[in-house]
Amino acid sequence: NAGVTQTPKFQVLKTGQSMTLQCAQDMNHEYMSWYRQDPGMGLRLIHYSVGAGITDQGEVPNGYNVSRSTTEDFPLRLLSAAPSQTSVYFCASSYEEWNTEAFFGQGTRLTVV
Amino acid sequence: GENVEQHPSTLSVQEGDSAVIKCTYSDSASNYFPWYKQELGKGPQLIIDIRSNVGEKKDQRIAVTLNKTAKHFSLHITETQPEDSAVYFCAAMGSGYSTLTFGKGTMLLVS
């Protein structure tokens, strides 16, 4: 049972480039989300999904797109990378609503130069 | 939306001492309060949680207390060990949407 898998683990982008951060879970969880973690800022919600075909914005959605075509996958797209998007990104999933345990991936460390 | 404040930002204790981390929340309708531990280079992992119909919950050396009237909850770690060194996050689930709001984290150092 792999849990929540994020790829890549590390990425360096140039300003203006686009890329997709991958997230997959094998626990048949309906709820998935993306957070970014910055020093002194904790975990801030970017986008979340309550099931396949349903997504919504979190606290800091600007510059990011998501889609949820399957239960298993929830990719995060950076449309035009900016230095302000340098951060560690975490994907999480939960079986039901967020009042049950959220399982986090190992994170993707992204640097935009 | 929900706002969660967490204190202190860093906490240093001697091995064997107790550690207490405190959080306050703003939404009186919040009903779920988990605590996550994040070790270096890893994702956060749930260590204990409490729901609004319970005032205290214990799991071995870890306990969480909740005061709904004051809108604050705390994590208590007794007999701290070096492996307790990590960043701890509190969180709260507010009303109206299905998401967690996290505090900014506490770096606990046990030496």
mmCIF file of C-alpha atoms in Angstrom, chain A residues 40-96:
data_model
loop_
_atom_site.group_PDB
_atom_site.id
_atom_site.type_symbol
_atom_site.label_atom_id
_atom_site.label_comp_id
_atom_site.label_asym_id
_atom_site.label_seq_id
_atom_site.Cartn_x
_atom_site.Cartn_y
_atom_site.Cartn_z
ATOM 1 C CA GLY A 40 6.949 30.581 9.160
ATOM 2 C CA MET A 41 3.707 30.280 7.180
ATOM 3 C CA GLY A 42 2.580 26.771 7.998
ATOM 4 C CA LEU A 43 0.523 24.839 5.458
ATOM 5 C CA ARG A 44 -1.677 26.888 3.178
ATOM 6 C CA LEU A 45 -4.388 25.320 1.056
ATOM 7 C CA ILE A 46 -4.100 25.873 -2.705
ATOM 8 C CA HIS A 47 -6.895 23.749 -4.209
ATOM 9 C CA TYR A 48 -8.948 20.801 -3.085
ATOM 10 C CA SER A 49 -11.308 18.192 -4.483
ATOM 11 C CA VAL A 50 -14.205 16.356 -2.857
ATOM 12 C CA GLY A 51 -14.452 13.767 -5.617
ATOM 13 C CA ALA A 52 -13.752 13.070 -9.272
ATOM 14 C CA GLY A 53 -14.839 15.998 -11.429
ATOM 15 C CA ILE A 54 -15.187 18.393 -8.471
ATOM 16 C CA THR A 55 -12.535 20.937 -7.489
ATOM 17 C CA ASP A 56 -12.508 24.192 -5.563
ATOM 18 C CA GLN A 57 -10.115 26.939 -4.572
ATOM 19 C CA GLY A 58 -8.370 27.195 -1.249
ATOM 20 C CA GLU A 59 -6.592 30.085 0.416
ATOM 21 C CA VAL A 60 -3.852 30.698 -2.195
ATOM 22 C CA PRO A 61 -5.078 29.468 -5.624
ATOM 23 C CA ASN A 62 -3.610 32.142 -7.927
ATOM 24 C CA GLY A 63 -1.142 30.778 -10.471
ATOM 25 C CA TYR A 64 -2.247 27.163 -10.035
ATOM 26 C CA ASN A 65 -4.761 24.925 -11.809
ATOM 27 C CA VAL A 66 -6.073 21.506 -10.851
ATOM 28 C CA SER A 67 -8.298 18.831 -12.321
ATOM 29 C CA ARG A 68 -9.673 15.550 -10.962
ATOM 30 C CA SER A 69 -10.558 13.164 -13.751
ATOM 31 C CA THR A 70 -10.104 10.034 -11.610
ATOM 32 C CA THR A 71 -10.399 9.225 -7.919
ATOM 33 C CA GLU A 72 -6.715 8.309 -7.761
ATOM 34 C CA ASP A 73 -5.018 11.331 -9.351
ATOM 35 C CA PHE A 74 -4.986 15.029 -8.506
ATOM 36 C CA PRO A 75 -2.306 16.913 -10.508
ATOM 37 C CA LEU A 76 -1.330 20.505 -9.755
ATOM 38 C CA ARG A 77 -0.356 22.680 -12.711
ATOM 39 C CA LEU A 78 1.799 25.780 -12.540
ATOM 40 C CA LEU A 79 0.849 27.830 -15.565
ATOM 41 C CA SER A 80 3.753 30.317 -15.646
ATOM 42 C CA ALA A 81 6.168 29.779 -12.777
ATOM 43 C CA ALA A 82 7.220 32.767 -10.663
ATOM 44 C CA PRO A 83 9.889 33.019 -7.923
ATOM 45 C CA SER A 84 7.061 33.508 -5.401
ATOM 46 C CA GLN A 85 6.017 29.921 -6.109
ATOM 47 C CA THR A 86 9.271 28.584 -4.697
ATOM 48 C CA SER A 87 8.007 26.339 -1.924
ATOM 49 C CA VAL A 88 7.482 22.790 -0.732
ATOM 50 C CA TYR A 89 4.224 21.353 -2.038
ATOM 51 C CA PHE A 90 2.245 18.642 -0.273
ATOM 52 C CA CYS A 91 -0.635 16.588 -1.553
ATOM 53 C CA ALA A 92 -3.042 15.039 0.968
ATOM 54 C CA SER A 93 -6.013 12.700 0.830
ATOM 55 C CA SER A 94 -8.770 11.672 3.206
ATOM 56 C CA TYR A 95 -11.428 8.966 3.082
ATOM 57 C CA GLU A 96 -14.339 11.185 3.967
#
